[in-house]
Tab-separated table of C-alpha atoms in Angstrom:
chain	number	residue	atom	x	y	z
A	124	MET	CA	97.480	134.200	123.961
A	125	GLU	CA	94.825	133.052	126.409
A	126	SER	CA	94.723	129.350	127.166
A	127	GLN	CA	91.582	127.322	126.511
A	128	ASP	CA	91.129	126.925	130.278
A	129	ALA	CA	91.203	130.716	130.701
A	130	LYS	CA	88.629	131.185	127.940
A	131	ARG	CA	86.370	128.528	129.437
A	132	ALA	CA	86.656	130.166	132.838
A	133	GLU	CA	85.660	133.498	131.304
A	134	LEU	CA	82.776	131.900	129.419
A	135	ALA	CA	81.568	130.209	132.609
A	136	ALA	CA	81.652	133.519	134.477
A	137	LEU	CA	79.719	135.253	131.684
A	138	ILE	CA	77.053	132.556	131.525
A	139	GLU	CA	76.603	132.573	135.303
A	140	ARG	CA	76.273	136.373	135.226
A	141	TYR	CA	73.377	136.164	132.776
A	142	THR	CA	71.692	133.040	134.200
A	143	ALA	CA	70.825	133.795	137.806
A	144	ILE	CA	68.620	130.705	138.030
A	145	ASP	CA	68.512	127.317	136.361
A	146	GLY	CA	66.767	127.183	133.020
A	147	ILE	CA	66.942	128.279	129.411
A	148	HIS	CA	67.703	131.988	129.018
A	149	GLN	CA	67.274	134.122	125.904
A	150	THR	CA	69.922	136.827	125.548
A	151	ALA	CA	70.096	140.263	123.947
A	152	LEU	CA	72.083	138.659	121.115
A	153	PRO	CA	69.879	137.232	118.345
A	154	ARG	CA	69.924	133.420	118.199
A	155	VAL	CA	72.135	133.103	121.317
A	156	VAL	CA	70.666	131.130	124.245
A	157	LEU	CA	72.301	130.284	127.581
A	158	ILE	CA	71.405	127.181	129.592
A	159	ARG	CA	72.145	126.422	133.242
A	160	ALA	CA	71.410	123.450	135.508
A	161	SER	CA	72.642	123.049	139.101
A	162	SER	CA	72.024	119.303	139.234
A	163	PRO	CA	71.682	116.380	136.829
A	164	THR	CA	68.317	116.364	135.075
A	165	GLU	CA	65.852	113.752	134.050
A	166	PRO	CA	65.625	112.988	130.310
A	167	LEU	CA	63.948	115.852	128.435
A	168	HIS	CA	62.063	115.155	125.223
A	169	ALA	CA	62.170	118.039	122.767
A	170	LEU	CA	62.177	118.915	119.093
A	171	HIS	CA	65.681	120.307	118.581
A	172	GLU	CA	66.022	122.887	115.816
A	173	PRO	CA	69.268	123.507	113.859
A	174	ALA	CA	71.895	124.849	116.248
A	175	MET	CA	75.428	124.629	117.573
A	176	CYS	CA	75.669	123.791	121.283
A	177	LEU	CA	78.895	124.273	123.214
A	178	ILE	CA	79.176	123.136	126.825
A	179	VAL	CA	81.410	125.201	129.080
A	180	GLN	CA	80.926	123.177	132.263
A	181	GLY	CA	79.294	119.824	133.017
A	182	ASP	CA	78.327	116.852	130.845
A	183	LYS	CA	75.276	115.962	128.783
A	184	GLN	CA	73.958	113.152	126.656
A	185	VAL	CA	71.576	113.492	123.722
A	186	MET	CA	69.702	110.513	122.300
A	187	VAL	CA	68.403	110.549	118.734
A	188	GLY	CA	66.549	107.365	117.903
A	189	ASP	CA	68.799	104.613	119.262
A	190	THR	CA	71.998	106.677	119.002
A	191	VAL	CA	73.430	108.321	122.116
A	192	HIS	CA	75.771	111.308	121.759
A	193	LEU	CA	77.904	112.116	124.800
A	194	TYR	CA	79.488	115.522	125.010
A	195	ASP	CA	81.189	117.826	127.467
A	196	ARG	CA	83.342	120.948	127.401
A	197	ASP	CA	85.774	119.342	124.949
A	198	LYS	CA	83.096	118.689	122.318
A	199	TYR	CA	80.436	120.707	120.544
A	200	LEU	CA	77.179	119.434	119.104
A	201	VAL	CA	75.686	120.413	115.740
A	202	VAL	CA	72.034	119.823	114.827
A	203	SER	CA	71.297	120.348	111.139
A	204	VAL	CA	67.568	119.549	110.959
A	205	ASP	CA	64.503	119.676	113.230
A	206	VAL	CA	64.711	116.361	115.052
A	207	PRO	CA	63.130	114.865	118.201
A	208	VAL	CA	65.807	114.285	120.824
A	209	ILE	CA	66.064	113.183	124.430
A	210	GLY	CA	68.572	115.356	126.291
A	211	GLN	CA	69.867	114.757	129.804
A	212	VAL	CA	72.397	116.693	131.858
A	213	THR	CA	74.511	113.998	133.506
A	214	GLN	CA	77.036	116.062	135.476
A	215	ALA	CA	76.197	119.273	137.351
A	216	SER	CA	76.229	120.596	140.913
A	217	PRO	CA	75.469	123.878	142.712
A	218	ASP	CA	79.207	124.596	142.926
A	219	ALA	CA	79.860	123.614	139.295
A	220	PRO	CA	76.577	123.953	137.378
A	221	TYR	CA	76.048	122.732	133.851
A	222	LEU	CA	76.599	125.736	131.570
A	223	CYS	CA	75.933	125.717	127.831
A	224	ILE	CA	75.778	128.168	124.932
A	225	ARG	CA	73.363	127.473	122.085
A	226	LEU	CA	73.652	129.346	118.801
A	227	ASP	CA	70.610	128.802	116.604
A	228	ILE	CA	71.705	128.494	112.984
A	229	ASP	CA	70.408	130.944	110.378
A	230	PRO	CA	70.341	129.104	106.993
A	231	GLY	CA	70.427	132.394	105.085
A	232	MET	CA	73.588	133.458	106.856
A	233	VAL	CA	75.168	130.068	106.148
A	234	GLY	CA	74.305	130.326	102.455
A	235	ALA	CA	75.628	133.875	102.103
A	236	LEU	CA	78.836	132.951	103.897
A	237	MET	CA	79.391	129.933	101.662
A	238	MET	CA	79.032	132.089	98.562
A	239	GLU	CA	81.411	134.755	99.855
A	240	ALA	CA	84.008	132.227	100.975
A	241	GLY	CA	83.701	130.073	97.855
A	242	LEU	CA	82.719	127.022	99.901
A	243	ARG	CA	80.899	124.201	98.145
A	244	ALA	CA	78.840	121.376	99.559
A	245	ASP	CA	79.014	117.857	98.192
A	246	ASP	CA	75.659	116.120	98.335
A	247	LYS	CA	76.644	113.002	96.410
A	248	GLY	CA	77.633	110.927	99.401
A	249	PRO	CA	75.298	109.075	101.775
A	250	SER	CA	72.960	111.146	103.951
A	251	ALA	CA	74.607	112.086	107.237
A	252	PRO	CA	72.809	112.006	110.601
A	253	GLY	CA	71.263	115.332	111.558
A	254	VAL	CA	73.046	115.344	114.936
A	255	ALA	CA	76.776	114.922	115.541
A	256	VAL	CA	79.544	115.951	117.947
A	257	SER	CA	83.108	117.099	117.269
A	258	ALA	CA	86.103	118.295	119.258
A	259	VAL	CA	86.106	121.978	120.205
A	260	THR	CA	88.881	123.882	118.424
A	261	GLU	CA	90.810	126.898	119.676
A	262	PRO	CA	89.398	129.242	116.970
A	263	LEU	CA	85.809	128.155	117.714
A	264	LEU	CA	86.262	128.651	121.447
A	265	ASP	CA	87.899	132.027	120.881
A	266	ALA	CA	85.088	133.295	118.651
A	267	THR	CA	82.418	132.056	121.065
A	268	THR	CA	84.147	133.860	123.937
A	269	ARG	CA	84.231	137.111	121.975
A	270	LEU	CA	80.547	136.721	121.095
A	271	LEU	CA	79.500	136.437	124.739
A	272	ARG	CA	81.733	139.345	125.747
A	273	LEU	CA	79.448	141.512	123.624
A	274	LEU	CA	76.630	140.964	126.119
A	275	GLU	CA	78.470	143.486	128.289
A	276	ASN	CA	78.631	146.076	125.483
A	277	PRO	CA	75.211	146.420	123.806
A	278	SER	CA	76.312	149.329	121.617
A	279	ASP	CA	79.183	147.253	120.235
A	280	ALA	CA	77.018	144.145	119.901
A	281	ALA	CA	74.719	145.717	117.319
A	282	VAL	CA	77.649	146.026	114.915
A	283	LEU	CA	80.040	143.279	115.977
A	284	ALA	CA	77.755	140.378	116.949
A	285	PRO	CA	76.792	139.538	113.328
A	286	LEU	CA	80.477	139.544	112.381
A	287	VAL	CA	81.447	137.191	115.215
A	288	GLU	CA	78.449	134.965	114.475
A	289	ARG	CA	79.631	134.693	110.865
A	290	GLU	CA	83.085	133.768	112.138
A	291	ILE	CA	81.616	130.993	114.270
A	292	LEU	CA	79.661	129.667	111.272
A	293	TYR	CA	82.822	129.833	109.185
A	294	ARG	CA	84.687	127.777	111.801
A	295	LEU	CA	81.888	125.230	111.705
A	296	LEU	CA	81.781	125.142	107.896
A	297	THR	CA	85.539	124.576	107.681
A	298	GLY	CA	85.560	122.044	110.531
A	299	ASP	CA	84.489	118.433	110.962
A	300	GLN	CA	80.788	119.280	110.639
A	301	GLY	CA	81.183	121.502	107.576
A	302	ALA	CA	79.465	119.190	105.092
A	303	ARG	CA	76.533	118.672	107.453
A	304	LEU	CA	76.136	122.386	108.074
A	305	ALA	CA	76.515	123.322	104.412
A	306	GLN	CA	73.518	121.214	103.423
A	307	ILE	CA	71.307	123.492	105.524
A	308	ALA	CA	71.773	126.194	102.893
A	309	MET	CA	71.433	124.004	99.787
A	310	GLY	CA	68.012	124.275	98.198
A	311	GLU	CA	67.969	120.766	96.692
A	312	SER	CA	70.206	118.808	99.019
A	313	ARG	CA	68.866	115.578	100.456
A	314	LEU	CA	68.786	117.328	103.813
A	315	GLN	CA	66.527	120.040	102.406
A	316	GLN	CA	64.278	117.461	100.736
A	317	VAL	CA	63.920	115.691	104.079
A	318	ASN	CA	63.432	119.090	105.698
A	319	ARG	CA	60.463	119.746	103.416
A	320	ALA	CA	58.988	116.422	104.511
A	321	ILE	CA	59.582	117.380	108.144
A	322	GLY	CA	57.868	120.724	107.622
A	323	TRP	CA	54.830	118.990	106.157
A	324	ILE	CA	54.688	116.462	109.007
A	325	LYS	CA	54.996	119.245	111.612
A	326	THR	CA	51.996	121.012	110.048
A	327	HIS	CA	49.868	117.865	109.642
A	328	TYR	CA	51.096	115.689	112.530
A	329	ALA	CA	47.580	115.252	113.972
A	330	GLN	CA	46.271	113.792	110.698
A	331	PRO	CA	46.833	110.341	109.195
A	332	PHE	CA	49.115	110.384	106.171
A	333	SER	CA	50.742	108.042	103.700
A	334	ILE	CA	54.440	107.864	102.941
A	335	GLU	CA	53.529	108.576	99.311
A	336	ARG	CA	51.950	111.910	100.293
A	337	VAL	CA	55.006	113.008	102.268
A	338	ALA	CA	57.381	111.803	99.540
A	339	LYS	CA	55.527	113.946	96.994
A	340	GLU	CA	55.978	116.965	99.264
A	341	ALA	CA	59.706	116.235	99.538
A	342	GLY	CA	60.166	115.643	95.798
A	343	MET	CA	61.482	112.117	96.358
A	344	SER	CA	60.318	108.579	95.746
A	345	PRO	CA	58.781	106.864	98.801
A	346	SER	CA	61.738	104.478	99.108
A	347	ALA	CA	64.305	107.287	98.818
A	348	LEU	CA	62.444	109.408	101.380
A	349	HIS	CA	62.307	106.539	103.855
A	350	GLN	CA	66.012	105.821	103.393
A	351	HIS	CA	67.254	109.390	103.730
A	352	PHE	CA	64.710	110.410	106.389
A	353	LYS	CA	65.874	107.516	108.557
A	354	ALA	CA	69.564	108.250	107.927
A	355	ILE	CA	69.192	111.918	108.883
A	356	THR	CA	66.700	111.781	111.778
A	357	SER	CA	67.208	108.181	112.991
A	358	LEU	CA	63.415	107.814	112.724
A	359	SER	CA	60.968	106.795	110.029
A	360	PRO	CA	58.418	109.440	108.976
A	361	LEU	CA	55.713	107.661	110.982
A	362	GLN	CA	57.947	107.409	114.065
A	363	TYR	CA	58.713	111.115	113.683
A	364	GLN	CA	54.993	111.890	113.549
A	365	LYS	CA	54.368	109.781	116.641
A	366	GLN	CA	57.015	111.614	118.650
A	367	LEU	CA	55.593	114.992	117.634
A	368	ARG	CA	52.108	113.846	118.648
A	369	LEU	CA	53.221	112.577	122.033
A	370	GLN	CA	55.394	115.612	122.823
A	371	GLU	CA	52.499	117.962	122.014
A	372	ALA	CA	50.096	115.852	124.072
A	373	ARG	CA	52.498	116.021	126.999
A	374	ARG	CA	52.633	119.802	126.682
A	375	LEU	CA	48.823	120.016	126.623
A	376	ILE	CA	48.491	117.837	129.726
A	377	VAL	CA	51.168	119.648	131.740
A	378	ALA	CA	50.714	123.249	130.609
A	379	GLN	CA	46.966	123.358	129.866
A	380	ASN	CA	45.729	120.715	132.341
A	381	LEU	CA	43.980	118.663	129.679
A	382	ASP	CA	42.970	115.158	130.655
A	383	ALA	CA	44.746	112.321	128.879
A	384	ALA	CA	41.822	111.401	126.615
A	385	SER	CA	41.348	115.001	125.423
A	386	ALA	CA	45.070	115.516	124.833
A	387	GLY	CA	45.321	112.258	122.907
A	388	HIS	CA	42.351	113.161	120.744
A	389	ALA	CA	43.755	116.649	120.094
A	390	VAL	CA	46.929	115.211	118.590
A	391	GLY	CA	45.212	112.593	116.445
A	392	TYR	CA	44.681	109.484	118.600
A	393	ASP	CA	41.266	107.820	118.257
A	394	SER	CA	42.017	105.173	120.882
A	395	PRO	CA	42.677	106.406	124.475
A	396	SER	CA	44.226	103.056	125.401
A	397	GLN	CA	46.645	103.164	122.453
A	398	PHE	CA	47.560	106.741	123.364
A	399	SER	CA	48.286	105.804	126.987
A	400	ARG	CA	50.390	102.799	125.943
A	401	GLU	CA	52.494	104.791	123.483
A	402	TYR	CA	52.815	107.718	125.889
A	403	ALA	CA	54.095	105.456	128.679
A	404	ARG	CA	56.479	103.719	126.286
A	405	LEU	CA	58.079	107.044	125.303
A	406	PHE	CA	58.007	108.925	128.624
A	407	GLY	CA	58.279	106.057	131.091
A	408	ALA	CA	54.944	106.573	132.880
A	409	PRO	CA	51.235	106.909	132.027
A	410	PRO	CA	50.060	110.448	131.207
A	411	LEU	CA	48.589	111.522	134.542
A	412	ARG	CA	51.428	110.138	136.653
A	413	ASP	CA	54.011	111.649	134.299
A	414	ALA	CA	52.267	115.046	134.395
A	415	ALA	CA	52.104	115.055	138.211
A	416	ARG	CA	55.826	114.321	138.413
A	417	LEU	CA	56.707	117.081	135.947
A	418	ARG	CA	54.563	119.660	137.733
A	419	ALA	CA	56.300	118.782	140.998
A	420	THR	CA	59.754	119.477	139.522
A	421	PRO	CA	59.305	122.218	136.896
A	422	GLU	CA	62.898	123.384	137.234
A	423	ARG	CA	64.083	120.067	135.867
A	424	ILE	CA	61.997	120.510	132.748
A	425	LEU	CA	63.457	123.941	132.084
A	426	ALA	CA	67.034	123.138	132.987
A	427	ALA	CA	67.624	120.318	130.533
């Protein structure tokens, strides 16, 4: 039987083969993304969708609200809900680049697998955070290695990739993060109620809203929504909205060359001064200075 070190070495070689340059690389396998960085990165603000991330080489930290998750090749990260995060590669070099596999989670596949395997989710306990890390197990590493091997055999991948993906989800469902992952597929779990609120906020983030309006969308009382939203995302609904607004404004300034006032107005800010203050508080610099820095180092934006 191959050792974990041998599997990691093979995984590293496969990722390097399909990531010639630093950045985020889609693959021929549905929902499988490879990420490479040859040096530590600056903090990257992003809306992370449900996924399993497994580092093969290097270290990273992910901040959600005030909570910092540190993980490396011995840990995997699970995200169970769309949540704003700040990710930063902390260890990487040209000789030993940061290498990561991301498997985006298909809720339908999780639900079907739970039914077939007779797995049940318990939603009576307190709401769990939407981001967590656990130790990588031998079966999970083995299945992930076999999944990436299929990149070299496209004809086999069409048939075998869904089977290996189901195996990976099964390992996650029967592991430390099983309860968190299972709630993705439950129609009336607290996670799904919060997810409905998130979906509404994502659609209406540029508009003012009341907690009562979002709670109605989620099918919860305002107090229950605030409690469970905060427990799962580490943010209040209004803080979540603010981060979405500022991330979109940043994208408009960098990618579409909008001036700060126009970008702020586009995402719902009536006051340019308030927009600049909140932007600098989140990203560490006023809009124009931040945009100039990002344009000067675009590889760092992609790599994280």
